[in-house]
Amino acid sequence: MDLFVGIDMGTGSTKGVLVTEDGVVLASEQRAHEMSLPRPGWAEVDAEAVWWADVCAIASSLTAEVPAGSRVAAMCVSGVGPCLVLTDADLNPVRSAILYGIDSRAHAEIAELTALFGEAEILRRCGKSLSSQAVGPKIEWVRKNEPENFARASKWFGSNSYVVAKLTGEYIQDHHTASQCDPLYSVREFGWNTEWSDRVLDGLDLPRLAWPSEIVGKVSADAAASTGIPVGTPVVAGTVDAYAEAFSVGVRHPGDLMLMYGSTMFLVQVLAEYRTPAPTGRPAGFTSGALWTTTGVEKGTYALAAGTSTAGSLTTWLQTVTGGASFDELMREASAVPAGSDGLLVLPYLAGERTPVFDPDARGVMAGLTLRHTRGHMFRAAYEGISFGIRQILEMFDDSDTPVTRAVAVGGGLRSPVWAQALSDITGRTQLVPTQAIGASYGDGLLAAIGVGAVSPETDWATVASEIPPNPEHKALYDDLYGNWCELYPSTRKIVHAGAQLTR
């Protein structure tokens, strides 16, 4: 029997599965890890000591579970992204990997490259404005601020392509990850934007492009010794974890949307055709390219995406600073609080914000706090604040030529019934919850099976287990509160920006 290994390197852990061509999970493994936050606005990971070590350990455990008479026919790895891993010619990282949009160090480089290439032209070619999510400004930051490290580098990767290189020796980048490496890639043309990439890379080579399910190499002898995956096993390109997870739960047709509840909230919608997002008539604070047009997982497709800077990380912080009570206790307290949290509103920008304001100096706000409010109020208000932000983003998605018609919810945050129901109530959307909730590693298994032709490209392993419809009794209340919530950021921006300067 042919089996497939899928491994995903997330923000807080690495997960792996061993699956059959029918999507049956035979074994799963998980290893927790942490990112490093060495300075305000910085977020890093040691790519070799964390990501590669996790993949080796998990792959070894999974291959030990392969039944007699079966074999690993292919593998796929996804990971957080877009990230920047700079290595020398021998794949030794020259510095820690710089993470995706939660790392906001390159704000000056974003402004400089925008001025150099032109905001409108960047938006036209790349499908989004430069932001903390973009890889190009982070390469520029290393070149300017760490010239010794930049001089040692000869290759640059995302998280998954770094592991592919360690497994196979191949220097590749998947099209989707590349489409978030602005301004290096032209989304409309599905290719490197060489005119600009030559300027930003300044001597670094461009990797070969491949689609996520495309076979890009085979496991080398050295990698086999480290991972337990047999020599010669095909490896497909993989992609960013959120997109692999969307693929795993059947978000594959125009109008399909994935809502990922995690440390941050991430949204992925499949588009019918290329679209350059340029919202107009928005409240103060919206950027011109507040949504991200990217390539999709499947060849020749497009997607629209957005991401927040906090979500589950906010409630974890609240759990810590309010005494460390158990999750179950906190949910009981939050569930006892009425919808609307008795007037308490939370702006969840405790780590700056990505969509829709892309403001690294944005800060959290708790408005309407009184002596009557309890810990339960704060937790419920935090969930509602996150959900108001998602409503704001979804209104922008609906402005596209492909409005959302189906929403699938995934992620660990669904453990909170308060959060999940608040999001449905506030957005007015019914959320579908899939039966298989392992995550991106499950999508990786399917990409591997498709890549070697074990299943057809149209194969979908996803089924729906339950639905979370909105409660119509809360609509009028949340509509009123949403209007007030939308005023929090523009009304407090000047004040919190002044406070942000004190931390630099």
Short mmCIF file of C-alpha atoms in Angstrom, two decimals:
data_model
loop_
_atom_site.label_atom_id
_atom_site.label_comp_id
_atom_site.label_asym_id
_atom_site.label_seq_id
_atom_site.Cartn_x
_atom_site.Cartn_y
_atom_site.Cartn_z
CA MET A 1 0.00 0.00 0.00
CA ASP A 2 1.30 3.44 -0.92
CA LEU A 3 1.37 5.96 1.93
CA PHE A 4 2.09 9.68 2.06
CA VAL A 5 3.87 11.86 4.61
CA GLY A 6 2.66 15.41 5.18
CA ILE A 7 4.48 17.70 7.62
CA ASP A 8 3.60 21.28 8.52
CA MET A 9 5.79 23.72 10.44
CA GLY A 10 3.43 26.09 12.22
CA THR A 11 4.03 29.09 14.46
CA GLY A 12 3.83 27.11 17.70
CA SER A 13 4.40 23.51 16.64
CA THR A 14 5.25 21.14 13.81
CA LYS A 15 2.70 18.45 12.93
CA GLY A 16 2.94 15.44 10.69
CA VAL A 17 0.63 12.73 9.35
CA LEU A 18 0.97 9.41 7.59
CA VAL A 19 -2.03 8.95 5.28
CA THR A 20 -3.41 6.55 2.70
CA GLU A 21 -4.50 7.57 -0.79
CA ASP A 22 -8.07 7.61 0.56
CA GLY A 23 -7.21 10.20 3.21
CA VAL A 24 -7.21 7.79 6.15
CA VAL A 25 -4.76 8.92 8.83
CA LEU A 26 -2.64 5.99 10.04
CA ALA A 27 -0.36 7.96 12.36
CA SER A 28 0.24 11.53 13.49
CA GLU A 29 2.99 13.31 15.41
CA GLN A 30 3.47 16.79 16.87
CA ARG A 31 6.38 18.73 18.39
CA ALA A 32 5.95 22.07 20.14
CA HIS A 33 8.42 24.87 19.50
CA GLU A 34 8.69 28.59 20.12
CA MET A 35 9.59 31.60 18.06
CA SER A 36 12.06 34.19 19.29
CA LEU A 37 11.04 37.81 19.89
CA PRO A 38 14.46 39.43 20.39
CA ARG A 39 13.27 43.02 19.94
CA PRO A 40 9.95 44.85 19.61
CA GLY A 41 8.56 44.11 16.15
CA TRP A 42 10.94 41.20 15.51
CA ALA A 43 9.87 37.54 15.18
CA GLU A 44 12.41 34.84 14.31
CA VAL A 45 13.04 31.08 14.29
CA ASP A 46 16.27 29.09 14.07
CA ALA A 47 15.51 27.28 10.81
CA GLU A 48 17.94 24.42 11.33
CA ALA A 49 17.55 23.84 15.07
CA VAL A 50 13.75 24.14 14.98
CA TRP A 51 12.24 23.49 11.57
CA TRP A 52 14.72 20.95 10.19
CA ALA A 53 15.07 19.22 13.57
CA ASP A 54 11.29 18.95 13.87
CA VAL A 55 10.91 17.52 10.36
CA CYS A 56 13.64 14.94 11.03
CA ALA A 57 12.09 13.85 14.33
CA ILE A 58 8.52 13.69 13.04
CA ALA A 59 9.43 11.96 9.78
CA SER A 60 11.41 9.35 11.72
CA SER A 61 8.44 8.69 14.01
CA LEU A 62 5.99 8.42 11.12
CA THR A 63 8.12 6.08 9.05
CA ALA A 64 8.37 3.80 12.07
CA GLU A 65 4.59 3.39 11.82
CA VAL A 66 4.58 2.24 8.17
CA PRO A 67 2.95 -1.23 8.14
CA ALA A 68 4.77 -4.19 6.66
CA GLY A 69 4.18 -4.39 2.92
CA SER A 70 3.55 -0.62 2.61
CA ARG A 71 5.87 2.18 1.56
CA VAL A 72 6.17 5.96 1.70
CA ALA A 73 5.40 6.92 -1.89
CA ALA A 74 5.89 10.69 -1.56
CA MET A 75 6.13 13.49 0.96
CA CYS A 76 5.26 17.17 1.18
CA VAL A 77 6.20 19.86 3.70
CA SER A 78 4.43 23.18 4.31
CA GLY A 79 5.31 25.92 6.74
CA VAL A 80 4.63 29.37 8.09
CA GLY A 81 5.13 32.10 5.58
CA PRO A 82 6.12 34.06 3.81
CA CYS A 83 9.43 33.87 5.71
CA LEU A 84 13.04 34.66 4.88
CA VAL A 85 15.75 32.03 5.35
CA LEU A 86 19.17 33.10 4.09
CA THR A 87 21.80 30.37 3.74
CA ASP A 88 25.29 29.87 2.39
CA ALA A 89 26.01 27.50 -0.50
CA ASP A 90 25.97 24.52 1.91
CA LEU A 91 22.49 25.37 3.24
CA ASN A 92 23.82 26.67 6.56
CA PRO A 93 21.59 29.57 7.69
CA VAL A 94 23.57 32.79 8.06
CA ARG A 95 21.06 34.15 10.59
CA SER A 96 17.74 33.19 12.15
CA ALA A 97 14.75 33.04 9.81
CA ILE A 98 12.67 36.24 9.74
CA LEU A 99 8.99 35.38 10.05
CA TYR A 100 5.93 36.53 8.12
CA GLY A 101 3.86 39.68 8.73
CA ILE A 102 4.17 39.56 12.52
CA ASP A 103 7.78 40.68 12.03
CA SER A 104 7.51 44.39 11.25
CA ARG A 105 11.16 45.47 11.40
CA ALA A 106 11.40 46.49 7.73
CA HIS A 107 9.02 49.48 7.88
CA ALA A 108 11.67 51.88 6.54
CA GLU A 109 12.54 49.51 3.69
CA ILE A 110 8.84 49.16 2.81
CA ALA A 111 8.63 52.93 2.40
CA GLU A 112 11.87 53.11 0.40
CA LEU A 113 10.99 50.32 -2.04
CA THR A 114 7.47 51.72 -2.46
CA ALA A 115 8.93 55.09 -3.37
CA LEU A 116 11.47 53.46 -5.72
CA PHE A 117 9.07 51.27 -7.71
CA GLY A 118 5.81 53.22 -7.23
CA GLU A 119 2.83 52.14 -5.14
CA ALA A 120 0.43 51.87 -8.08
CA GLU A 121 2.86 49.82 -10.15
CA ILE A 122 3.62 47.48 -7.23
CA LEU A 123 -0.10 46.96 -6.73
CA ARG A 124 -0.60 46.27 -10.44
CA ARG A 125 2.24 43.75 -10.74
CA CYS A 126 2.19 42.12 -7.33
CA GLY A 127 -1.50 42.25 -6.45
CA LYS A 128 -0.89 43.97 -3.12
CA SER A 129 0.95 46.86 -1.54
CA LEU A 130 4.24 46.29 0.25
CA SER A 131 3.69 45.55 3.92
CA SER A 132 5.21 43.62 6.80
CA GLN A 133 3.98 40.49 5.01
CA ALA A 134 6.35 41.07 2.08
CA VAL A 135 9.72 39.31 1.86
CA GLY A 136 11.49 41.82 -0.39
CA PRO A 137 11.77 44.58 2.24
CA LYS A 138 13.15 42.04 4.73
CA ILE A 139 15.90 41.05 2.29
CA GLU A 140 16.62 44.75 1.90
CA TRP A 141 16.71 45.14 5.70
CA VAL A 142 19.34 42.40 6.07
CA ARG A 143 21.44 43.84 3.25
CA LYS A 144 21.45 47.30 4.87
CA ASN A 145 21.62 46.38 8.55
CA GLU A 146 23.59 43.11 8.55
CA PRO A 147 25.97 43.40 5.58
CA GLU A 148 28.24 40.64 6.94
CA ASN A 149 25.36 38.16 6.99
CA PHE A 150 24.15 39.25 3.58
CA ALA A 151 27.63 38.81 2.14
CA ARG A 152 27.74 35.21 3.43
CA ALA A 153 24.38 34.35 1.85
CA SER A 154 24.04 32.76 -1.57
CA LYS A 155 20.49 31.38 -1.39
CA TRP A 156 17.17 32.52 0.06
CA PHE A 157 14.18 30.38 0.97
CA GLY A 158 10.80 30.21 2.62
CA SER A 159 10.26 27.77 5.46
CA ASN A 160 9.05 24.88 3.26
CA SER A 161 11.54 25.43 0.43
CA TYR A 162 14.41 25.43 2.95
CA VAL A 163 13.32 21.97 4.11
CA VAL A 164 12.89 20.84 0.49
CA ALA A 165 16.51 21.86 -0.12
CA LYS A 166 17.64 19.93 2.96
CA LEU A 167 15.71 16.88 1.76
CA THR A 168 16.66 16.94 -1.91
CA GLY A 169 19.39 19.50 -2.55
CA GLU A 170 17.06 21.31 -4.96
CA TYR A 171 16.79 25.11 -4.94
CA ILE A 172 13.10 25.86 -5.56
CA GLN A 173 10.29 28.15 -4.49
CA ASP A 174 6.63 27.29 -4.89
CA HIS A 175 4.54 29.74 -6.90
CA HIS A 176 2.26 30.63 -4.02
CA THR A 177 5.05 31.49 -1.59
CA ALA A 178 6.79 33.39 -4.37
CA SER A 179 3.61 35.42 -4.89
CA GLN A 180 4.01 36.72 -1.32
CA CYS A 181 7.68 37.61 -1.83
CA ASP A 182 6.79 41.09 -3.06
CA PRO A 183 8.05 42.82 -5.10
CA LEU A 184 10.01 39.91 -6.56
CA TYR A 185 7.14 38.05 -8.29
CA SER A 186 4.53 39.09 -10.84
CA VAL A 187 1.25 37.48 -9.81
CA ARG A 188 -0.57 38.14 -13.07
CA GLU A 189 2.19 36.48 -15.16
CA PHE A 190 3.02 33.64 -12.71
CA GLY A 191 6.74 34.41 -12.86
CA TRP A 192 9.65 36.26 -11.31
CA ASN A 193 9.62 40.01 -11.72
CA THR A 194 13.27 40.04 -12.77
CA GLU A 195 13.58 43.80 -13.26
CA TRP A 196 12.85 44.42 -9.58
CA SER A 197 14.21 41.16 -8.17
CA ASP A 198 17.69 41.91 -9.53
CA ARG A 199 17.67 45.18 -7.60
CA VAL A 200 16.43 43.71 -4.31
CA LEU A 201 18.38 40.43 -4.34
CA ASP A 202 21.65 42.18 -5.21
CA GLY A 203 23.47 39.04 -6.33
CA LEU A 204 21.36 36.33 -4.68
CA ASP A 205 20.15 33.73 -7.17
CA LEU A 206 16.49 33.25 -8.00
CA PRO A 207 15.19 29.74 -7.22
CA ARG A 208 13.34 27.59 -9.75
CA LEU A 209 9.57 27.98 -9.54
CA ALA A 210 7.22 25.02 -9.03
CA TRP A 211 3.55 24.52 -8.19
CA PRO A 212 2.82 23.08 -4.70
CA SER A 213 1.93 19.55 -5.91
CA GLU A 214 4.79 19.36 -8.43
CA ILE A 215 7.58 16.83 -7.78
CA VAL A 216 10.78 18.86 -7.33
CA GLY A 217 13.30 16.24 -6.24
CA LYS A 218 13.99 13.04 -4.35
CA VAL A 219 15.18 12.37 -0.83
CA SER A 220 18.98 12.24 -0.72
CA ALA A 221 21.05 9.68 1.18
CA ASP A 222 22.02 12.21 3.85
CA ALA A 223 18.40 13.31 4.32
CA ALA A 224 17.25 9.69 4.46
CA ALA A 225 19.69 9.04 7.30
CA SER A 226 18.30 12.04 9.21
CA THR A 227 14.59 11.54 8.55
CA GLY A 228 14.00 7.83 7.99
CA ILE A 229 12.32 8.61 4.67
CA PRO A 230 13.73 6.14 2.12
CA VAL A 231 16.34 7.35 -0.38
CA GLY A 232 14.74 8.37 -3.65
CA THR A 233 11.28 9.13 -2.24
CA PRO A 234 9.68 11.89 -4.37
CA VAL A 235 9.22 15.26 -2.67
CA VAL A 236 6.66 17.81 -3.90
CA ALA A 237 7.15 21.54 -3.48
CA GLY A 238 4.59 22.28 -0.76
CA THR A 239 3.56 25.81 0.16
CA VAL A 240 2.57 28.19 2.97
CA ASP A 241 0.69 26.42 5.75
CA ALA A 242 -2.55 28.41 5.56
CA TYR A 243 -2.97 27.56 1.88
CA ALA A 244 -2.19 23.88 2.43
CA GLU A 245 -4.83 23.89 5.15
CA ALA A 246 -7.37 25.59 2.88
CA PHE A 247 -6.66 22.90 0.30
CA SER A 248 -7.15 20.20 2.93
CA VAL A 249 -10.68 21.35 3.79
CA GLY A 250 -11.96 21.72 0.25
CA VAL A 251 -11.53 25.50 -0.21
CA ARG A 252 -10.80 25.09 -3.89
CA HIS A 253 -13.56 26.78 -5.89
CA PRO A 254 -14.29 30.48 -6.59
CA GLY A 255 -16.17 31.98 -3.64
CA ASP A 256 -14.86 29.41 -1.14
CA LEU A 257 -13.33 30.97 1.97
CA MET A 258 -11.24 29.54 4.79
CA LEU A 259 -11.28 31.19 8.22
CA MET A 260 -8.27 29.98 10.20
CA TYR A 261 -8.50 30.45 13.96
CA GLY A 262 -5.01 30.44 15.41
CA SER A 263 -2.42 32.69 17.04
CA THR A 264 -3.53 35.07 14.32
CA MET A 265 -6.63 34.97 12.11
CA PHE A 266 -5.94 34.18 8.48
CA LEU A 267 -8.43 34.24 5.61
CA VAL A 268 -8.03 32.66 2.17
CA GLN A 269 -10.59 32.96 -0.61
CA VAL A 270 -10.40 31.38 -4.06
CA LEU A 271 -10.88 33.87 -6.90
CA ALA A 272 -12.40 33.30 -10.32
CA GLU A 273 -9.78 35.52 -11.97
CA TYR A 274 -6.91 37.90 -11.18
CA ARG A 275 -7.95 40.96 -9.24
CA THR A 276 -5.91 43.92 -8.08
CA PRO A 277 -7.47 45.03 -4.77
CA ALA A 278 -7.89 48.77 -4.51
CA PRO A 279 -10.68 49.52 -2.03
CA THR A 280 -12.15 52.99 -2.09
CA GLY A 281 -14.42 54.86 0.25
CA ARG A 282 -13.02 53.07 3.30
CA PRO A 283 -12.80 54.49 6.81
CA ALA A 284 -9.61 56.30 7.81
CA GLY A 285 -6.69 53.96 8.20
CA PHE A 286 -7.30 51.47 5.40
CA THR A 287 -4.39 50.97 3.04
CA SER A 288 -4.84 50.95 -0.73
CA GLY A 289 -3.80 47.30 -1.01
CA ALA A 290 -5.27 46.03 2.22
CA LEU A 291 -5.99 42.59 0.76
CA TRP A 292 -3.42 40.28 -0.82
CA THR A 293 -3.93 38.87 -4.29
CA THR A 294 -1.75 35.76 -4.59
CA THR A 295 -1.48 32.68 -6.69
CA GLY A 296 -3.52 29.72 -5.49
CA VAL A 297 -2.41 26.20 -4.60
CA GLU A 298 -3.50 24.66 -7.89
CA LYS A 299 -1.75 25.56 -11.13
CA GLY A 300 -2.92 28.78 -12.77
CA THR A 301 -5.30 29.81 -9.97
CA TYR A 302 -5.59 32.95 -7.85
CA ALA A 303 -6.55 33.64 -4.27
CA LEU A 304 -7.36 36.62 -2.09
CA ALA A 305 -6.03 36.67 1.45
CA ALA A 306 -5.87 38.71 4.62
CA GLY A 307 -4.37 38.22 8.05
CA THR A 308 -4.49 39.81 11.48
CA SER A 309 -1.51 40.18 13.81
CA THR A 310 -3.19 38.73 16.88
CA ALA A 311 -6.09 36.41 17.70
CA GLY A 312 -5.42 33.42 19.90
CA SER A 313 -2.21 35.14 21.00
CA LEU A 314 -4.39 37.89 22.49
CA THR A 315 -6.48 35.51 24.58
CA THR A 316 -3.37 33.59 25.64
CA TRP A 317 -1.91 36.89 26.85
CA LEU A 318 -5.14 37.66 28.71
CA GLN A 319 -5.07 34.21 30.29
CA THR A 320 -1.54 34.87 31.56
CA VAL A 321 -2.02 38.38 32.90
CA THR A 322 -5.33 37.55 34.64
CA GLY A 323 -3.91 34.73 36.74
CA GLY A 324 -3.48 31.74 34.48
CA ALA A 325 -6.89 30.12 35.02
CA SER A 326 -7.70 27.03 32.96
CA PHE A 327 -9.22 27.37 29.50
CA ASP A 328 -12.42 25.64 30.65
CA GLU A 329 -12.84 28.05 33.55
CA LEU A 330 -12.31 31.07 31.34
CA MET A 331 -14.83 29.79 28.80
CA ARG A 332 -17.42 29.29 31.55
CA GLU A 333 -16.91 32.86 32.68
CA ALA A 334 -17.03 34.27 29.13
CA SER A 335 -20.13 32.21 28.29
CA ALA A 336 -21.95 33.72 31.28
CA VAL A 337 -21.43 37.25 29.90
CA PRO A 338 -24.19 38.50 27.54
CA ALA A 339 -23.55 39.30 23.89
CA GLY A 340 -21.98 42.73 23.65
CA SER A 341 -19.98 42.26 26.90
CA ASP A 342 -22.06 44.93 28.68
CA GLY A 343 -20.61 47.66 26.50
CA LEU A 344 -16.92 46.67 26.67
CA LEU A 345 -15.12 46.97 23.31
CA VAL A 346 -11.64 45.65 22.52
CA LEU A 347 -9.42 46.72 19.63
CA PRO A 348 -7.14 43.66 19.33
CA TYR A 349 -4.04 45.38 17.94
CA LEU A 350 -1.62 44.29 20.67
CA ALA A 351 1.05 43.39 18.11
CA GLY A 352 0.30 46.14 15.61
CA GLU A 353 -2.05 45.08 12.83
CA ARG A 354 -1.86 43.68 9.36
CA THR A 355 -5.16 43.71 7.44
CA PRO A 356 -6.72 46.21 6.99
CA VAL A 357 -4.48 48.99 8.37
CA PHE A 358 -0.95 47.52 8.11
CA ASP A 359 0.23 49.61 11.01
CA PRO A 360 3.10 48.22 13.12
CA ASP A 361 2.53 51.02 15.64
CA ALA A 362 -1.16 50.23 16.17
CA ARG A 363 -1.91 49.21 19.74
CA GLY A 364 -4.67 47.51 21.67
CA VAL A 365 -7.53 49.52 23.14
CA MET A 366 -10.10 48.49 25.76
CA ALA A 367 -12.97 50.99 25.70
CA GLY A 368 -15.85 51.27 28.15
CA LEU A 369 -14.18 49.42 31.05
CA THR A 370 -15.91 49.82 34.40
CA LEU A 371 -15.62 48.35 37.89
CA ARG A 372 -18.55 46.07 37.02
CA HIS A 373 -16.63 44.29 34.30
CA THR A 374 -15.02 40.96 35.16
CA ARG A 375 -12.39 38.69 33.67
CA GLY A 376 -15.17 36.94 31.76
CA HIS A 377 -16.19 40.28 30.21
CA MET A 378 -12.64 40.89 29.03
CA PHE A 379 -12.41 37.48 27.40
CA ARG A 380 -15.75 37.76 25.65
CA ALA A 381 -14.95 41.32 24.52
CA ALA A 382 -11.62 40.12 23.14
CA TYR A 383 -13.35 37.44 21.07
CA GLU A 384 -15.89 39.99 19.88
CA GLY A 385 -13.15 42.48 19.03
CA ILE A 386 -11.35 39.89 16.90
CA SER A 387 -14.67 39.07 15.21
CA PHE A 388 -15.46 42.72 14.48
CA GLY A 389 -12.08 42.86 12.71
CA ILE A 390 -13.01 39.82 10.63
CA ARG A 391 -16.33 41.44 9.67
CA GLN A 392 -14.37 44.48 8.49
CA ILE A 393 -12.16 42.26 6.34
CA LEU A 394 -15.06 40.22 4.95
CA GLU A 395 -16.79 43.38 3.79
CA MET A 396 -13.69 44.03 1.69
CA PHE A 397 -13.73 40.47 0.33
CA ASP A 398 -17.33 40.97 -0.76
CA ASP A 399 -16.27 44.00 -2.79
CA SER A 400 -14.31 41.70 -5.10
CA ASP A 401 -15.66 40.25 -8.34
CA THR A 402 -15.92 36.90 -6.54
CA PRO A 403 -17.89 37.42 -3.30
CA VAL A 404 -17.75 34.84 -0.54
CA THR A 405 -20.40 32.13 -0.93
CA ARG A 406 -19.12 29.45 1.46
CA ALA A 407 -17.04 29.77 4.64
CA VAL A 408 -15.09 26.89 6.20
CA ALA A 409 -13.69 27.35 9.72
CA VAL A 410 -10.51 25.62 10.91
CA GLY A 411 -7.94 25.92 13.66
CA GLY A 412 -7.43 25.47 17.37
CA GLY A 413 -9.46 28.57 18.22
CA LEU A 414 -12.63 26.62 17.45
CA ARG A 415 -12.19 25.04 20.88
CA SER A 416 -13.77 28.26 22.13
CA PRO A 417 -17.52 28.11 21.47
CA VAL A 418 -17.74 31.76 22.52
CA TRP A 419 -15.34 32.85 19.81
CA ALA A 420 -16.83 30.74 17.04
CA GLN A 421 -20.42 31.80 17.77
CA ALA A 422 -19.47 35.46 18.18
CA LEU A 423 -17.83 35.43 14.76
CA SER A 424 -20.91 33.94 13.11
CA ASP A 425 -23.21 36.40 14.94
CA ILE A 426 -21.09 39.47 14.16
CA THR A 427 -20.41 38.63 10.50
CA GLY A 428 -23.81 37.09 9.76
CA ARG A 429 -22.08 34.09 8.15
CA THR A 430 -22.71 30.41 8.69
CA GLN A 431 -19.39 28.63 9.26
CA LEU A 432 -18.85 25.04 8.13
CA VAL A 433 -16.63 22.90 10.37
CA PRO A 434 -14.83 20.04 8.59
CA THR A 435 -14.71 16.49 9.91
CA GLN A 436 -10.94 16.21 9.61
CA ALA A 437 -9.30 19.05 11.54
CA ILE A 438 -5.65 17.98 11.59
CA GLY A 439 -4.64 21.01 9.53
CA ALA A 440 -2.09 21.79 6.86
CA SER A 441 -0.20 18.51 7.22
CA TYR A 442 -3.33 16.71 5.98
CA GLY A 443 -3.37 18.96 2.91
CA ASP A 444 0.32 18.19 2.43
CA GLY A 445 -0.51 14.49 2.32
CA LEU A 446 -3.07 15.13 -0.40
CA LEU A 447 -0.63 17.31 -2.39
CA ALA A 448 1.94 14.49 -2.21
CA ALA A 449 -0.61 11.93 -3.43
CA ILE A 450 -1.64 14.20 -6.30
CA GLY A 451 1.98 14.92 -7.17
CA VAL A 452 2.89 11.29 -7.84
CA GLY A 453 -0.41 10.53 -9.58
CA ALA A 454 -1.77 8.24 -6.87
CA VAL A 455 -5.04 10.23 -6.95
CA SER A 456 -6.51 12.60 -9.50
CA PRO A 457 -5.89 16.36 -9.14
CA GLU A 458 -9.62 16.86 -8.41
CA THR A 459 -9.53 14.58 -5.35
CA ASP A 460 -11.03 16.19 -2.24
CA TRP A 461 -10.80 14.42 1.12
CA ALA A 462 -12.91 17.03 2.98
CA THR A 463 -16.35 16.46 4.54
CA VAL A 464 -18.43 18.77 6.76
CA ALA A 465 -19.07 17.71 10.36
CA SER A 466 -21.17 20.63 11.64
CA GLU A 467 -22.35 24.19 11.02
CA ILE A 468 -22.27 27.34 13.16
CA PRO A 469 -25.15 29.58 12.02
CA PRO A 470 -25.56 33.15 13.28
CA ASN A 471 -28.04 33.88 16.06
CA PRO A 472 -30.51 36.42 14.58
CA GLU A 473 -31.37 37.71 18.06
CA HIS A 474 -27.92 39.33 18.31
CA LYS A 475 -27.88 41.04 14.89
CA ALA A 476 -29.19 44.50 15.88
CA LEU A 477 -26.94 44.70 18.94
CA TYR A 478 -23.81 43.71 17.07
CA ASP A 479 -24.61 46.02 14.14
CA ASP A 480 -24.69 48.96 16.57
CA LEU A 481 -21.52 47.89 18.38
CA TYR A 482 -19.71 47.33 15.10
CA GLY A 483 -20.19 50.96 14.16
CA ASN A 484 -18.65 52.04 17.45
CA TRP A 485 -15.82 49.52 17.15
CA CYS A 486 -14.88 50.86 13.71
CA GLU A 487 -14.27 54.27 15.30
CA LEU A 488 -11.72 52.98 17.81
CA TYR A 489 -8.68 52.81 15.53
CA PRO A 490 -9.00 56.19 13.77
CA SER A 491 -9.94 57.88 17.05
CA THR A 492 -6.97 56.53 19.02
CA ARG A 493 -4.31 56.23 16.32
CA LYS A 494 -2.48 59.45 17.16
CA ILE A 495 -2.40 58.61 20.87
CA VAL A 496 -1.13 55.04 20.49
CA HIS A 497 1.44 56.05 17.87
CA ALA A 498 2.92 58.47 20.40
CA GLY A 499 3.06 55.69 22.97
CA ALA A 500 4.69 53.33 20.47
CA GLN A 501 7.61 55.72 20.11
CA LEU A 502 8.45 55.18 23.79
CA THR A 503 9.27 51.50 23.13
CA ARG A 504 11.85 52.19 20.44
#
